[in-house]
Short mmCIF file of C-alpha atoms in Angstrom, two decimals:
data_model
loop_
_atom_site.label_atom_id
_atom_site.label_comp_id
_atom_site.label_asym_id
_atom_site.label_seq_id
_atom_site.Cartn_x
_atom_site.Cartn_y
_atom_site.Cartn_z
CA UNK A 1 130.86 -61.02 171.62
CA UNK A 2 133.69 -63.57 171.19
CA UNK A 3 131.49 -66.22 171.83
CA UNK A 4 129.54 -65.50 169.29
CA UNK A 5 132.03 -64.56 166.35
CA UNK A 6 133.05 -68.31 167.55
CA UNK A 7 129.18 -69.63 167.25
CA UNK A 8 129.46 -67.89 163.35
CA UNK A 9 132.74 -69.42 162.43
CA UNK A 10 131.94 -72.88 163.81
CA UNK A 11 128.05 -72.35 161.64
CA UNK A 12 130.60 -71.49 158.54
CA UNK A 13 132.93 -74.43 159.13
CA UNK A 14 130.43 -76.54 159.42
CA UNK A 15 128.18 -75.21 156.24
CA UNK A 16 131.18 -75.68 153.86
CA UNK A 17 131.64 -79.20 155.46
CA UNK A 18 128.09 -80.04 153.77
CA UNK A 19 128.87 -78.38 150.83
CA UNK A 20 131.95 -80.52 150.68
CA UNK A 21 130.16 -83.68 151.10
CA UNK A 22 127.87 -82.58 148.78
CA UNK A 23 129.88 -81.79 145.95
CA UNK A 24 131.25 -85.30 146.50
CA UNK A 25 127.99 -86.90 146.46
CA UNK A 26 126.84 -85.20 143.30
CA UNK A 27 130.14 -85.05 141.29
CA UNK A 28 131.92 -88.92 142.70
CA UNK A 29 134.55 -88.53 140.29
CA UNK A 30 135.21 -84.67 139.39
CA UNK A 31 135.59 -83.85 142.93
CA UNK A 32 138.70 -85.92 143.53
CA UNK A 33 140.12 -84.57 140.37
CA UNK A 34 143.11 -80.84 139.83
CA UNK A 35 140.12 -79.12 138.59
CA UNK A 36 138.27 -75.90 138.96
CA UNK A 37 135.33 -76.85 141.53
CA UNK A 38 132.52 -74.76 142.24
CA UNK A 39 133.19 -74.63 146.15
CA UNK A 40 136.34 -73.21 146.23
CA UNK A 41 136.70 -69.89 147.76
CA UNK A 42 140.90 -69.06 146.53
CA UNK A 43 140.36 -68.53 142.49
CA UNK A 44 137.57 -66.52 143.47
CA UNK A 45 140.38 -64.26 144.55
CA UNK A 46 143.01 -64.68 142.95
CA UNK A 47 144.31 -62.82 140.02
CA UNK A 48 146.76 -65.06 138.17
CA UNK A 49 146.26 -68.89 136.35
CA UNK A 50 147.54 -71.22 138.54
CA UNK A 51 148.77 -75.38 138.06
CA UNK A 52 147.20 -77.34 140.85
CA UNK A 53 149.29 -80.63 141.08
CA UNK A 54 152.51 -80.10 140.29
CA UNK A 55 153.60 -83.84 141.22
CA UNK A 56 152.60 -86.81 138.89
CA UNK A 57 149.54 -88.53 139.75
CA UNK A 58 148.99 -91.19 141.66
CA UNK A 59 147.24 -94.61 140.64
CA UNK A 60 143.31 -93.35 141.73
CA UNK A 61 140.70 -95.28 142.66
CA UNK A 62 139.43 -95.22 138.66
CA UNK A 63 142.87 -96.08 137.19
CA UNK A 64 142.97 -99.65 135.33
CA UNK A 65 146.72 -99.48 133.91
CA UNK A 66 145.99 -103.42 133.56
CA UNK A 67 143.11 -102.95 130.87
CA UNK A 68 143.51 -99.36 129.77
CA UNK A 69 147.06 -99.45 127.29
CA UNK A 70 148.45 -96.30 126.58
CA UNK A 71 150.67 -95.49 123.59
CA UNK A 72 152.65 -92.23 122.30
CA UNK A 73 151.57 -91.18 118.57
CA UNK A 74 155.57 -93.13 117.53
CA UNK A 75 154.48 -96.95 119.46
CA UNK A 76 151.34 -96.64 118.11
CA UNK A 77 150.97 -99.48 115.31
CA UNK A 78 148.34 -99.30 112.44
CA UNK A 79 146.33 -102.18 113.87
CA UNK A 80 145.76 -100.08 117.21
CA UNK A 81 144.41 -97.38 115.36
CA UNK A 82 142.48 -99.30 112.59
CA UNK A 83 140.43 -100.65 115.37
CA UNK A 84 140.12 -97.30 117.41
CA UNK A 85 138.54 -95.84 113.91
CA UNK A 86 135.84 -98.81 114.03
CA UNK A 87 135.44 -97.85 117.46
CA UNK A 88 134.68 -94.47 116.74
CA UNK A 89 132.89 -95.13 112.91
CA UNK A 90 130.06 -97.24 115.37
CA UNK A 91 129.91 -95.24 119.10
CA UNK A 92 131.38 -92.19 118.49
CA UNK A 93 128.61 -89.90 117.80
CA UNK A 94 124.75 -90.90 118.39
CA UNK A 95 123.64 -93.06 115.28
CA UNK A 96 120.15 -92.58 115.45
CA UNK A 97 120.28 -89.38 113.49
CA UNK A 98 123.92 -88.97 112.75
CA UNK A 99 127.18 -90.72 111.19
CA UNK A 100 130.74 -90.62 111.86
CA UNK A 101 132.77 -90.78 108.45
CA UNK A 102 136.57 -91.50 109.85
CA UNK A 103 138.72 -93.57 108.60
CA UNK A 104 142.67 -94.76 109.60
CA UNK A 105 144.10 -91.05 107.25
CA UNK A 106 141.68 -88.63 108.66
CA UNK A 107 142.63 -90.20 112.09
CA UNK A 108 146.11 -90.04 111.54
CA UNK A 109 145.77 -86.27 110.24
CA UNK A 110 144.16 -84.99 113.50
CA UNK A 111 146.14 -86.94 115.82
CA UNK A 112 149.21 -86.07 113.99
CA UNK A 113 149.95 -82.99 115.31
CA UNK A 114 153.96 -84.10 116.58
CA UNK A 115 155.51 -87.07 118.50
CA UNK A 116 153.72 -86.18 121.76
CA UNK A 117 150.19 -87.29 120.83
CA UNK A 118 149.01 -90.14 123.28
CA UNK A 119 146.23 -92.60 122.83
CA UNK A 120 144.53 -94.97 125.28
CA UNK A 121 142.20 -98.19 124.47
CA UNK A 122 140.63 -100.51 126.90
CA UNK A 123 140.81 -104.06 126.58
CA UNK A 124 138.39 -106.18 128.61
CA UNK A 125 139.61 -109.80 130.05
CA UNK A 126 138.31 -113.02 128.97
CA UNK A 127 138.81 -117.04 129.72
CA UNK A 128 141.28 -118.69 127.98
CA UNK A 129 140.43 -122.29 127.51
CA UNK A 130 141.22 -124.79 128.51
CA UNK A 131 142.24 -124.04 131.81
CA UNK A 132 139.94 -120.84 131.61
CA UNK A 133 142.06 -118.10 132.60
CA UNK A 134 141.88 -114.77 132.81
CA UNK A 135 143.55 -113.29 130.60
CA UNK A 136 143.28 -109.63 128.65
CA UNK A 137 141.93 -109.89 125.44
CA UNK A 138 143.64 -107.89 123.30
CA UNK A 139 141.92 -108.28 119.70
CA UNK A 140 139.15 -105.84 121.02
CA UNK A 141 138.63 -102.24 121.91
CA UNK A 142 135.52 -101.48 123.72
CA UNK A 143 137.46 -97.51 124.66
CA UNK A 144 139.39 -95.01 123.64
CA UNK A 145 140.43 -91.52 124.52
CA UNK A 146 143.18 -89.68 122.68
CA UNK A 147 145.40 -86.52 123.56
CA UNK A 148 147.15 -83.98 121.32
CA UNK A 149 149.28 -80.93 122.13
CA UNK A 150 148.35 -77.60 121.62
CA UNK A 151 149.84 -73.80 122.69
CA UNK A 152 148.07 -72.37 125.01
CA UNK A 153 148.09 -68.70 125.25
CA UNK A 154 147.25 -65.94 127.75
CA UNK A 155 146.74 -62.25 126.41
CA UNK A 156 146.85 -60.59 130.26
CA UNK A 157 149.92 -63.34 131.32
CA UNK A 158 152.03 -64.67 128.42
CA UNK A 159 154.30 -65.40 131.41
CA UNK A 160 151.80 -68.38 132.14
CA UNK A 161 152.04 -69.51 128.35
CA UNK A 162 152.58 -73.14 128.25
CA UNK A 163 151.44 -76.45 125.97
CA UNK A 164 148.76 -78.57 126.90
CA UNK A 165 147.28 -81.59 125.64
CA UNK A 166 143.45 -81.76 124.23
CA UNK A 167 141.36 -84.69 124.94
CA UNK A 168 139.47 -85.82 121.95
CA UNK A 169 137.67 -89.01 120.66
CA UNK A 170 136.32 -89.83 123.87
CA UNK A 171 134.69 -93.20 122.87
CA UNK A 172 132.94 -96.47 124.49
CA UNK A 173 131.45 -99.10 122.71
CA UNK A 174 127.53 -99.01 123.92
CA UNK A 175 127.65 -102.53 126.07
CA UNK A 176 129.83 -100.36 128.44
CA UNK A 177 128.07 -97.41 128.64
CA UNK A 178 126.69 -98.28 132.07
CA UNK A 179 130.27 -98.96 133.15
CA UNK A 180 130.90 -95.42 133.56
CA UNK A 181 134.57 -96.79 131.90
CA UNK A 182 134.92 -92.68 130.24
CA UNK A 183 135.95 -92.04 133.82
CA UNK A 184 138.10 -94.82 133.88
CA UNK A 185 139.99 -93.86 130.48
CA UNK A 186 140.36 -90.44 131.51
CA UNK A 187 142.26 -90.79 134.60
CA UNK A 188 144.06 -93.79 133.19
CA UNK A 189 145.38 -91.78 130.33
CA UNK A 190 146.55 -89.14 132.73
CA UNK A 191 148.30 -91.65 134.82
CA UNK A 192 150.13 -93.44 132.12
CA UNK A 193 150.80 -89.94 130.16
CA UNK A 194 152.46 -88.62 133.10
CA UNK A 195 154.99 -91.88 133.42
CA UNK A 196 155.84 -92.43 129.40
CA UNK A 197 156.64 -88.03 129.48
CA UNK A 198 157.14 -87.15 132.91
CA UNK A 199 158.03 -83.28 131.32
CA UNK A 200 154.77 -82.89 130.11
CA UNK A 201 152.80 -79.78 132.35
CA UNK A 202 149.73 -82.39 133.57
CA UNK A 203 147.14 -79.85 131.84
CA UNK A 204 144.52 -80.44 129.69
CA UNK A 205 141.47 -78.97 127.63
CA UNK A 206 138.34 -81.09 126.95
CA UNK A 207 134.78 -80.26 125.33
CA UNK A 208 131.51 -81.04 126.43
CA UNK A 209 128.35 -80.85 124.57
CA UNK A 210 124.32 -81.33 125.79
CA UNK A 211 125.42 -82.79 129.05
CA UNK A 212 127.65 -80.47 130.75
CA UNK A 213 130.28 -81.58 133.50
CA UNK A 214 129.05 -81.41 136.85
CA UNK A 215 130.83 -79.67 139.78
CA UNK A 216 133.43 -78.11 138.06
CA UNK A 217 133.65 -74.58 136.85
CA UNK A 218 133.88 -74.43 133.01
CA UNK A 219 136.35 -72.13 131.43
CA UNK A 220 133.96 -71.19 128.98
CA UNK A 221 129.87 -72.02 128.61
CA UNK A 222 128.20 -71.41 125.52
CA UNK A 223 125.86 -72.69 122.94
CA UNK A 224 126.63 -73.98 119.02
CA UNK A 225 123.65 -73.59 116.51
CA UNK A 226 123.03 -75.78 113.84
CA UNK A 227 121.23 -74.57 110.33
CA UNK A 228 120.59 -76.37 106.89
CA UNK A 229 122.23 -74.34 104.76
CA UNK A 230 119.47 -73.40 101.44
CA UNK A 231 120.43 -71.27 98.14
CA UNK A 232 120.10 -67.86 98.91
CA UNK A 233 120.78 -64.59 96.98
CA UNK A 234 123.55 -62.71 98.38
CA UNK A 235 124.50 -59.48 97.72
CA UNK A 236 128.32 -58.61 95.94
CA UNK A 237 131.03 -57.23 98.29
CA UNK A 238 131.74 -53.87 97.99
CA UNK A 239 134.24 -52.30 95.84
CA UNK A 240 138.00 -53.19 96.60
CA UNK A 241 136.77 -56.54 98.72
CA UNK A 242 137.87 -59.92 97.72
CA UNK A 243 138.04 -63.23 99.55
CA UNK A 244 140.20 -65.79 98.92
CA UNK A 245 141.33 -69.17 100.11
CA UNK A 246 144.82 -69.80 102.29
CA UNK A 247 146.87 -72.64 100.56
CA UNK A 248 150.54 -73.58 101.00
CA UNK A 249 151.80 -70.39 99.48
CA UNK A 250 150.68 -68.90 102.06
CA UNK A 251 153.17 -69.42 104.92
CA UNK A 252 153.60 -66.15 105.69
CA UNK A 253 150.48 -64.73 106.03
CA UNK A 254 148.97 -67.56 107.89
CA UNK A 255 152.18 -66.61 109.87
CA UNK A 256 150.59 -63.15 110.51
CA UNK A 257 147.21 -64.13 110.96
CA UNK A 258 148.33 -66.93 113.78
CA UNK A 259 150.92 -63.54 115.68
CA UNK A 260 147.40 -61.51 115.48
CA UNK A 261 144.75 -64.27 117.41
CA UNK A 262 147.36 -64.18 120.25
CA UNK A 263 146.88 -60.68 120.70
CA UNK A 264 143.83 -60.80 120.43
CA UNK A 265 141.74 -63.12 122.20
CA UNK A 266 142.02 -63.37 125.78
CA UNK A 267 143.07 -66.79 125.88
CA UNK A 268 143.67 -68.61 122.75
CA UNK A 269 144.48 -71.95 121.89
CA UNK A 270 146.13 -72.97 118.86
CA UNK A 271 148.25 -76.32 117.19
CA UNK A 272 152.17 -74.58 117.33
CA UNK A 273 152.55 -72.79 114.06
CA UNK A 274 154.72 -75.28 112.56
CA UNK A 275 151.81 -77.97 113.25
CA UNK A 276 149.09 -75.52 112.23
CA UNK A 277 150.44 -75.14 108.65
CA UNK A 278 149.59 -78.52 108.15
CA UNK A 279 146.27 -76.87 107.80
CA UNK A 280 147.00 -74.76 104.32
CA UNK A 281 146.92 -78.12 102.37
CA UNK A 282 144.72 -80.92 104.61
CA UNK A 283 141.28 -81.46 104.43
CA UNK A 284 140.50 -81.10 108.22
CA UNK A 285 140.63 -77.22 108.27
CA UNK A 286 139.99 -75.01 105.58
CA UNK A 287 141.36 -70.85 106.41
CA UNK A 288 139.96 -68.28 104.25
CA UNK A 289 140.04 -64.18 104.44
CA UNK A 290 138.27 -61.73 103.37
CA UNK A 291 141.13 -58.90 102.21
CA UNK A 292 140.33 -55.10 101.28
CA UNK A 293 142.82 -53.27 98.68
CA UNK A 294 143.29 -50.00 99.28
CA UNK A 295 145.83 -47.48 97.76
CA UNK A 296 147.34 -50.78 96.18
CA UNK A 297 148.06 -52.41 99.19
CA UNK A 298 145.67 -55.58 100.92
CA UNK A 299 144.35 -55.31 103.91
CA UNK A 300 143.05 -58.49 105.98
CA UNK A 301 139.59 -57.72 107.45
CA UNK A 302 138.31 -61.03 108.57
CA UNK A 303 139.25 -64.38 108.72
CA UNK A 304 137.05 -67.50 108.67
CA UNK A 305 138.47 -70.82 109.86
CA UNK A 306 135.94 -73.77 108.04
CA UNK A 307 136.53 -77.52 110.21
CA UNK A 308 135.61 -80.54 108.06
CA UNK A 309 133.50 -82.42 110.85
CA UNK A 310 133.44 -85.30 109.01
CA UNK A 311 129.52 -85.62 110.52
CA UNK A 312 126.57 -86.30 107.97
CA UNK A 313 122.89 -86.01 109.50
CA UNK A 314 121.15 -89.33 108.82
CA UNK A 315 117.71 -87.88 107.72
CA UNK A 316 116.10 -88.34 104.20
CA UNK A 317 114.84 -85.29 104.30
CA UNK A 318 118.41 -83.67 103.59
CA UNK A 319 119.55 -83.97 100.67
CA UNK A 320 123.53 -82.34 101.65
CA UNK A 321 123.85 -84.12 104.64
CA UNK A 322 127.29 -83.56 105.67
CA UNK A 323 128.12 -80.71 108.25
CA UNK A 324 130.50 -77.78 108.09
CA UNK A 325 131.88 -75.98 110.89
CA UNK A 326 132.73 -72.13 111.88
CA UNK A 327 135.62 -73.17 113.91
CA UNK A 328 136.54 -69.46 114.81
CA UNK A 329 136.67 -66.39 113.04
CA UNK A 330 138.67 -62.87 113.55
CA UNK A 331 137.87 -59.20 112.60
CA UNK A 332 142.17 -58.76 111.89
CA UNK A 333 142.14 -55.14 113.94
CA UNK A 334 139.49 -54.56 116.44
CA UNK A 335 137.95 -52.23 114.89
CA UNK A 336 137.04 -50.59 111.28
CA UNK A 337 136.37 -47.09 110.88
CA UNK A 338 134.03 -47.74 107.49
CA UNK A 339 132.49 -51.07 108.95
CA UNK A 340 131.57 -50.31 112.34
CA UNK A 341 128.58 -52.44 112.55
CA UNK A 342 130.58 -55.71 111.13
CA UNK A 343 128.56 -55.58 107.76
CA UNK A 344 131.34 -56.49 105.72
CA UNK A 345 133.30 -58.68 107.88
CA UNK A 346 129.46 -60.76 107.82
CA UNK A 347 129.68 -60.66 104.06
CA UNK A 348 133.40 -61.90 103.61
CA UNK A 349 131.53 -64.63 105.36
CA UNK A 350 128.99 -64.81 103.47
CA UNK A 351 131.33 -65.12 100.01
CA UNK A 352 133.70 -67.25 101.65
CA UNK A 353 131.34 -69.83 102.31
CA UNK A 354 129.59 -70.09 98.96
CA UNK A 355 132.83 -69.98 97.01
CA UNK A 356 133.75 -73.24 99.72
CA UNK A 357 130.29 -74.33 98.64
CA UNK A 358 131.08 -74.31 95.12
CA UNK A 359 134.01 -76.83 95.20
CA UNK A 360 132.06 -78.97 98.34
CA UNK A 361 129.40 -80.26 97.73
CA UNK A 362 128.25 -82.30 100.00
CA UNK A 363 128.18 -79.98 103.15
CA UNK A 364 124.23 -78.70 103.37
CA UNK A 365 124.70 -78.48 107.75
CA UNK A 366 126.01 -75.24 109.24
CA UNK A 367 127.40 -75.70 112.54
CA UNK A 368 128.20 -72.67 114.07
CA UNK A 369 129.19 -72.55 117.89
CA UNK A 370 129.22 -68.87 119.68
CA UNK A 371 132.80 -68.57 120.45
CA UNK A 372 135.35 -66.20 119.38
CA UNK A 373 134.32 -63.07 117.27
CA UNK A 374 131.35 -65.54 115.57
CA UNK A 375 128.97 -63.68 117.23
CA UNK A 376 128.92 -61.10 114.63
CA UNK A 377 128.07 -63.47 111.86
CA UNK A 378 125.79 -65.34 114.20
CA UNK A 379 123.73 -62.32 114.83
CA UNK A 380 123.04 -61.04 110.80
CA UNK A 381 123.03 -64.83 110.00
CA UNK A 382 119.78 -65.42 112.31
CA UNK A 383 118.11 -63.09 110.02
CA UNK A 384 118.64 -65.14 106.70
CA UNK A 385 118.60 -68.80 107.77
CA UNK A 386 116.48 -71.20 109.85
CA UNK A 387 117.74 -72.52 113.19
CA UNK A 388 117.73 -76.10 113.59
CA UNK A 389 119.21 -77.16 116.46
CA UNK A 390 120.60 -75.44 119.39
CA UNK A 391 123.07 -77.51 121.74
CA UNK A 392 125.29 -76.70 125.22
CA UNK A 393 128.90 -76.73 124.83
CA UNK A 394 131.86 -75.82 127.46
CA UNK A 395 135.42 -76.18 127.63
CA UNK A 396 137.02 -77.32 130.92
CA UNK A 397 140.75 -77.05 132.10
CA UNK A 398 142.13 -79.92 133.91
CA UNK A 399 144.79 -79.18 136.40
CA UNK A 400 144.68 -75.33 136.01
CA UNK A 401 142.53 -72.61 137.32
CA UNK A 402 141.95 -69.47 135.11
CA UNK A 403 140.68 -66.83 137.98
CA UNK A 404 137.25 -65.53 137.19
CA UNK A 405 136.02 -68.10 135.02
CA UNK A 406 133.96 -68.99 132.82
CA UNK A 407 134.69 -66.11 130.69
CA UNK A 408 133.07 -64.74 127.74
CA UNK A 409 132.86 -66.82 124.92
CA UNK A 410 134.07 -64.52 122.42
CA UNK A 411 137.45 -63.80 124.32
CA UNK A 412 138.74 -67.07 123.02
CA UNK A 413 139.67 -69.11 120.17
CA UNK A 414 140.72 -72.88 119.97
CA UNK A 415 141.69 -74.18 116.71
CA UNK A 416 143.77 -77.57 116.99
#
């Protein structure tokens, strides 16, 4: 009997062994990285989020500190960025069907969340004549990879509550696609973010759409749906309903409606407050609520949260070609007595969104990703509008484990 409870473990052993070698083999870069791998047997039981690698990285086997420059958002000059925009304006998103419209202030808006904001670039070398040598060539930028903070916060463990960075603009220049240099810039930036703010948790949040991260464990896996948006008829909102738009005189309400997201999502992740009211009076995010008066006194029943993409669809066909997004949206208490079935929080939405319509213009692309509580207006807004696209999304931790993921989609909200 021993011997064979010995025969089973040494099977066991050896069957994870494979699986290890595996996982290495299929995911070369992901499986040397603090992140959430499908193999591993400990989150599986364990009930709290956890940091992997407390200690600061060291220099990996895709680090190039001698190309890849980092800078905080303060050592950052306006020539870096002006050429990280071009970078972006030309690579960022796929030109055959759509355009990128950034330039150096709408940049400088989403990056500028507070002092902490990091950006990377990669520089490639080149011969110096006349004695031809290598040296890095600085006037280009064939990469770039930027960070931002945000708060991130846990409903069942505010003890775990901490800020993060997010990973955005994730570009390379098409001649080094094949150079797999993403993986490069991303473990660079780490490396050099760790050493210019050794204080800084190590954590991150990143997004990936259509092609989804192999061997690691997503925190969240959904899908976003795209529609062109066409004039319909829609009803009025019922008595004692109004929707309006947030602007700066809004402080404290946005106040309110920021306190009630972290009690109610399970994990949310927002810009800090003082960052996020940045958002009352920028282009980049646009906050509106549908309100209900009752016995003289307004109620908030849903809020919408509208994200300038600053995407166009490159099709003739369209004659609005820029695209909206429904960043997140919030029914303000869980539940309504009188509008158990979400019909009015769907036609805030509904209002909201043509009165936005009304003073832009150019937006004729819904994007509309199932996350947060946007599956009730995804659901009614099937009925009414054609789908035109429908694309994978996920959001991935770096260097923490939330136990039991992914989770459901509509358990969390990130704005920032």
């Amino acid at each position: 009997m021993r011997e064979y409870l010995l025969y089973v473990l040494y099977i066991i052993f050896i069957l994870y062994v494979i699986a290890l070698i595996a996982a290495k083999i299929h995911s070369p870069f992901w499986f040397h990285q603090p992140v959430y791998h499908p193999y591993e047997i400990y989150p599986r039981w364990c009930t709290i989020p956890y940091c992997k690698r407390k200690l600061l990285p060291k220099l990996g086997i895709f680090c190039k500190p001698d190309q890849i420059i980092s800078y905080s958002w303060n050592n950052c000059s306006d020539e870096i960025m002006n050429k990280i925009v071009e970078l972006l304006q030309g690579h960022y998103v796929d030109n055959n069907s759509h355009l990128f419209h950034m330039d150096i202030d709408k940049f400088q808006k989403c990056l500028k969340m507070d002092t902490s904001s990091m950006l990377s670039v990669f520089h490639d070398f080149h011969l110096k004549e006349p004695t031809f040598q290598k040296c890095l060539d600085k006037s280009k930028i064939w990469g770039s990879i930027t960070s931002r903070p945000i708060d991130l916060f846990f409903l069942k463990f505010s003890q775990k509550n901490t800020q993060i960075h997010f990973w955005d603009f994730i570009c390379v220049n098409g001649n080094y696609k094949s150079k797999t240099l993403s993986r490069n810039l991303i473990q660079t930036h780490i490396f050099n973010h760790l050493r210019i703010d050794p204080t800084f948790s190590g954590i991150y949040l990143f997004k990936k759409e259509v092609e989804l991260c192999k061997g690691i464990v997503p925190l969240i896996e959904t899908k976003v749906y795209t529609f062109l948006l066409k004039p319909t008829p829609i009803q009025k909102l019922p008595q004692y309903y109004s929707v309006r738009c947030l602007n700066k005189t809004h402080v404290h309400l946005w106040n309110a409606i920021y306190a009630e997201m972290t009690t109610q999502f399970e994990i949310c992740c927002l810009a800090n407050t003082a960052t996020s009211l940045e958002w009352l009076e920028n282009e980049r995010y646009t906050i509106w609520i549908c309100v209900l008066k009752e016995n003289k006194v307004e109620h908030i029943h849903g809020v919408y949260i509208l994200e300038n993409t600053f995407i166009s669809w490159d099709n003739d066909n369209i004659e609005r070609k820029s695209m909206v997004r429904l960043a997140g949206s919030m029914i303000f208490r869980k539940e309504y007595p009188y509008d158990m079935d979400n019909l009015y929080f769907f036609k805030g939405f509904l209002h909201s969104l043509k009165n936005y319509l009304y003073d832009q213009k150019q937006y004729g692309v819904l994007e509309i990703p199932n996350i947060s509580h946007n599956r009730h207006i995804l659901k009614r807004w099937h009925e009414k509008y054609e789908l035109k696209n429908e694309t994978d999304i996920a959001y991935y931790l770096y260097n923490m484990v939330y136990p039991k993921s992914p989770i459901n989609s509509n358990n969390i909200i990130i704005i920032g």
